[in-house]
PDB file of C-alpha atoms in Angstrom:
ATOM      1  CA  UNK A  20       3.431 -29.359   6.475  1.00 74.00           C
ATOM      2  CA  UNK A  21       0.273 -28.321   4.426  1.00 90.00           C
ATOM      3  CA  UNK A  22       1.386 -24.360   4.507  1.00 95.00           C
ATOM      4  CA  UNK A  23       1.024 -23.219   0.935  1.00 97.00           C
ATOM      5  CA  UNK A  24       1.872 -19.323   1.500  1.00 97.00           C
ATOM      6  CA  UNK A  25       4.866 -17.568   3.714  1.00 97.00           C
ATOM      7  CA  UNK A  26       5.190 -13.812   3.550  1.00 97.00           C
ATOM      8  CA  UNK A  27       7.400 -12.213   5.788  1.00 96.00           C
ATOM      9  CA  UNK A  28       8.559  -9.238   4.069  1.00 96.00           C
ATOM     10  CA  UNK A  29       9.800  -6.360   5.704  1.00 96.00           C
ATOM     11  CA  UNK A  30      11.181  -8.570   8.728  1.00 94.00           C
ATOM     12  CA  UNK A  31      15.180  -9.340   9.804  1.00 92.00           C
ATOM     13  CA  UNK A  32      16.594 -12.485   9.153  1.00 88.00           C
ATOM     14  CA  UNK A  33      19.326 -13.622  11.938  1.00 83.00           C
ATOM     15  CA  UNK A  34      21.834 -14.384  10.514  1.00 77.00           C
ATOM     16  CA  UNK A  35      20.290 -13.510   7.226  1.00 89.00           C
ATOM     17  CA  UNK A  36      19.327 -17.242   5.251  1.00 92.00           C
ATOM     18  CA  UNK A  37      16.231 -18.863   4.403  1.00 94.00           C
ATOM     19  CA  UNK A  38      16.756 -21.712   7.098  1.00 93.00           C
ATOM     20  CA  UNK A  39      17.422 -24.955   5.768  1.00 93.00           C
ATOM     21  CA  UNK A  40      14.492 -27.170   7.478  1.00 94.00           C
ATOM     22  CA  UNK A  41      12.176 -24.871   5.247  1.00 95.00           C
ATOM     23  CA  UNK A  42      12.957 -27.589   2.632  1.00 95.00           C
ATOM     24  CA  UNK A  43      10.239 -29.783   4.218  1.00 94.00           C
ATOM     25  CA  UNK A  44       7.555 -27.303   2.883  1.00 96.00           C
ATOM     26  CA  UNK A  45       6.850 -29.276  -0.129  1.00 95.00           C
ATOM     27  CA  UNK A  46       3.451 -28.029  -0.056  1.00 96.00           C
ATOM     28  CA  UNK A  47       5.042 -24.589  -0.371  1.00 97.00           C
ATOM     29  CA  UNK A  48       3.737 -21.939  -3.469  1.00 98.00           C
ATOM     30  CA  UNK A  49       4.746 -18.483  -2.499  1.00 98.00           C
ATOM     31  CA  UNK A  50       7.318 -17.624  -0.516  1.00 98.00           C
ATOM     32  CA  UNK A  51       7.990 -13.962  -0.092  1.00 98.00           C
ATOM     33  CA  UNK A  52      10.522 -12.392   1.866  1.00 98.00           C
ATOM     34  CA  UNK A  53      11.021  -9.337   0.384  1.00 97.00           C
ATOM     35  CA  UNK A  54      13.330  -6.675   2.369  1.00 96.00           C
ATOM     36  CA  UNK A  55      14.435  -9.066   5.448  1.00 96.00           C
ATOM     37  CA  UNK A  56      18.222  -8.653   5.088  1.00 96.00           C
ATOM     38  CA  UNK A  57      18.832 -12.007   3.434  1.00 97.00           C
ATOM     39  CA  UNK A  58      22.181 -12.862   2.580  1.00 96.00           C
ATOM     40  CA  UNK A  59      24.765 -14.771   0.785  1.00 95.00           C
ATOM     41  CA  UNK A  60      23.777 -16.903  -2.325  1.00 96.00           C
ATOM     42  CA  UNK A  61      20.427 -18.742  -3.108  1.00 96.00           C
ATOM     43  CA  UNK A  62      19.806 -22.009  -1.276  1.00 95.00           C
ATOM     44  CA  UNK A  63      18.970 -24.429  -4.043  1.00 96.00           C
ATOM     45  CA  UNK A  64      18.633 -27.503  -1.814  1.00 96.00           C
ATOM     46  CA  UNK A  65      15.984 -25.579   0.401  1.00 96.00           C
ATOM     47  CA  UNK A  66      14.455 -24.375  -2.700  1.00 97.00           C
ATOM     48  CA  UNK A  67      14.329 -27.566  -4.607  1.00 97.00           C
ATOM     49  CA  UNK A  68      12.561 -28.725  -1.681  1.00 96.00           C
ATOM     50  CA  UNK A  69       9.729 -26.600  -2.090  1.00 97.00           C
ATOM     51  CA  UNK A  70       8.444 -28.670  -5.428  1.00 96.00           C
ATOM     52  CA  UNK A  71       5.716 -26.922  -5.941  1.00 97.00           C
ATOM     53  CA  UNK A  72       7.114 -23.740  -5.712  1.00 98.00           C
ATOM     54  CA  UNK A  73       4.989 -21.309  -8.261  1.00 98.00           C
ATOM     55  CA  UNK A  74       6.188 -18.109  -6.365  1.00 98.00           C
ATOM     56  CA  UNK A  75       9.572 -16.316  -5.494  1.00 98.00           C
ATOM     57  CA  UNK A  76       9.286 -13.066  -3.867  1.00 98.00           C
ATOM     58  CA  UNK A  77      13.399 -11.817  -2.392  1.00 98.00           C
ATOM     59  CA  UNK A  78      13.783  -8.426  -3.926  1.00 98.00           C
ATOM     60  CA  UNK A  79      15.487  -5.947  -1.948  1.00 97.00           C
ATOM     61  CA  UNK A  80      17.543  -8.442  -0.030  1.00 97.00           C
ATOM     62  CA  UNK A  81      21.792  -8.689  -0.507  1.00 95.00           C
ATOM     63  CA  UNK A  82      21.802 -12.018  -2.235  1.00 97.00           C
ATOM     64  CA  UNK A  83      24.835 -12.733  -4.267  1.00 97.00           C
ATOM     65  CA  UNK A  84      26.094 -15.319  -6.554  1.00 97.00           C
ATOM     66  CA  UNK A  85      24.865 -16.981  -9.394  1.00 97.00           C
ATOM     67  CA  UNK A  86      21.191 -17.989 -10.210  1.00 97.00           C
ATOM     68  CA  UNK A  87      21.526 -21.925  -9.858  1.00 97.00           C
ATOM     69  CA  UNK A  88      21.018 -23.945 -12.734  1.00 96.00           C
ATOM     70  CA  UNK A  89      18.888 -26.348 -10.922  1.00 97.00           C
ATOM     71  CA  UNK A  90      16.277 -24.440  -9.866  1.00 97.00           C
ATOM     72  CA  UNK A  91      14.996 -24.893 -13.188  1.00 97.00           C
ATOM     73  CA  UNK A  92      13.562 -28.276 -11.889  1.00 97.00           C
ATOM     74  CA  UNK A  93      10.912 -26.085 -10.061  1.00 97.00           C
ATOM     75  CA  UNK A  94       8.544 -26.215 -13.291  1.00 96.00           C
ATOM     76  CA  UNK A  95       5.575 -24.652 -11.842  1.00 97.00           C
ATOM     77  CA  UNK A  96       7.228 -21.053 -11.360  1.00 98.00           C
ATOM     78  CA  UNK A  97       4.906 -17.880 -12.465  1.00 98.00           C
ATOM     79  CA  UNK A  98       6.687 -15.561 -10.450  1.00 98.00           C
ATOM     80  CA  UNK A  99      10.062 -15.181  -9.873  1.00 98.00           C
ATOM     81  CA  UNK A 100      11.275 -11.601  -8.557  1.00 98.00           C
ATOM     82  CA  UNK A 101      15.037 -11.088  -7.245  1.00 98.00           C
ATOM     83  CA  UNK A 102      15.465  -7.520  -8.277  1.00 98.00           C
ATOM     84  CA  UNK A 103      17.512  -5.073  -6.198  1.00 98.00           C
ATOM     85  CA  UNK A 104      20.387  -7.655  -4.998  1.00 98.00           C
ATOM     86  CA  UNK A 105      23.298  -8.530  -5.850  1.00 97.00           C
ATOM     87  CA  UNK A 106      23.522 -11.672  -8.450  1.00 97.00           C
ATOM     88  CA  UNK A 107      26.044 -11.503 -11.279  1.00 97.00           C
ATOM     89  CA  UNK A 108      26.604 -14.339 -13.881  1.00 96.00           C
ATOM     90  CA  UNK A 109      24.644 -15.001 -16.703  1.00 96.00           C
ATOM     91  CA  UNK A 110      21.160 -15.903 -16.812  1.00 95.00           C
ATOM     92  CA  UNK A 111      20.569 -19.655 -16.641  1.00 95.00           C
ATOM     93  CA  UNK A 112      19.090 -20.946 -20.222  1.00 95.00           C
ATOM     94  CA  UNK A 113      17.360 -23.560 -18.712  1.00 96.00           C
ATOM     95  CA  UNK A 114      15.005 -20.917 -17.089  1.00 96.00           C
ATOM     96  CA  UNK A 115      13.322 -21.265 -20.356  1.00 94.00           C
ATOM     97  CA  UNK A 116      11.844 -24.534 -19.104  1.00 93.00           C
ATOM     98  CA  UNK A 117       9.477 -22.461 -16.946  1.00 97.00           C
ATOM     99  CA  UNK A 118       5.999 -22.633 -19.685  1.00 97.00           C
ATOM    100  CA  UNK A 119       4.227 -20.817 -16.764  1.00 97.00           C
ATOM    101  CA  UNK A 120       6.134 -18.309 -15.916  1.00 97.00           C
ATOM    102  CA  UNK A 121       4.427 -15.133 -16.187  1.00 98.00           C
ATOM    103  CA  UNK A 122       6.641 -12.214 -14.301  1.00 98.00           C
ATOM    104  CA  UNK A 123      10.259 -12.633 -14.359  1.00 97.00           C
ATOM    105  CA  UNK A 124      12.191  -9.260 -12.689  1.00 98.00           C
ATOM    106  CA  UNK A 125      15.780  -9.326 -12.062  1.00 97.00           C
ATOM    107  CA  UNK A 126      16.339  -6.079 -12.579  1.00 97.00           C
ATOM    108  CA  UNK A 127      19.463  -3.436 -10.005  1.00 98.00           C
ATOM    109  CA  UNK A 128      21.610  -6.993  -9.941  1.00 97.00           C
ATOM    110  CA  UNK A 129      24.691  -7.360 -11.284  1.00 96.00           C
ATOM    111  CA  UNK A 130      24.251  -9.882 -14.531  1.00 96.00           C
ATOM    112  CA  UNK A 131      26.490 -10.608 -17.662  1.00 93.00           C
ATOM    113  CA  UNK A 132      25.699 -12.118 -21.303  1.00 81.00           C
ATOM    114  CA  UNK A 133      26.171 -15.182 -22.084  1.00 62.00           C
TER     115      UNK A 133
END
């Protein structure tokens, strides 16, 4: 699929995932789905499928977990905003690897220190 941009903020997720065929979107920069009632932990596989990935918009959701290490591998991140969930664990070091990155908010979660 050629579809660069998905916003669906604001809208219920049954039963509360990013579905798994979204992996296909490797075409894929933004995804937002701010406020849609997502659940359980980040889908890395679905994520990592989305290579060129340069936006991630899930604040406001009821993700838990950790951040997965391997979604460092999606290098061209600028935006990555998770606040206002509820991810504990430390912040992944190899997050560093993102030389684009330009807003970074993980803010009302639950995270330690290293």
């Amino acid at each position: 699929s050629a579809l660069k941009l998905l916003s669906l903020s604001y809208n219920p997720f049954e039963p509360g995932n990013i579905p798994d065929a979204w992996k296909n979107l490797a075409q894929m920069t933004s995804l937002r789905l701010d406020k849609c009632l997502l659940a359980g932990t980040l889908p890395e596989s679905t994520l990592l499928g989305m290579s060129n990935l340069a936006e991630l918009w899930l604040s406001s959701n009821t993700l838990t977990g950790t951040l997965p290490i391997g979604l460092s591998a999606l290098t061209k991140m600028k935006w990555f905003l998770l606040p206002a969930n509820n991810i504990t664990g430390p912040l992944p070091k190899e997050y560093s690897l993102w030389s684009d990155l330009r807003l970074f908010n993980l803010q009302y979660n639950r995270l330690t220190s290293t």
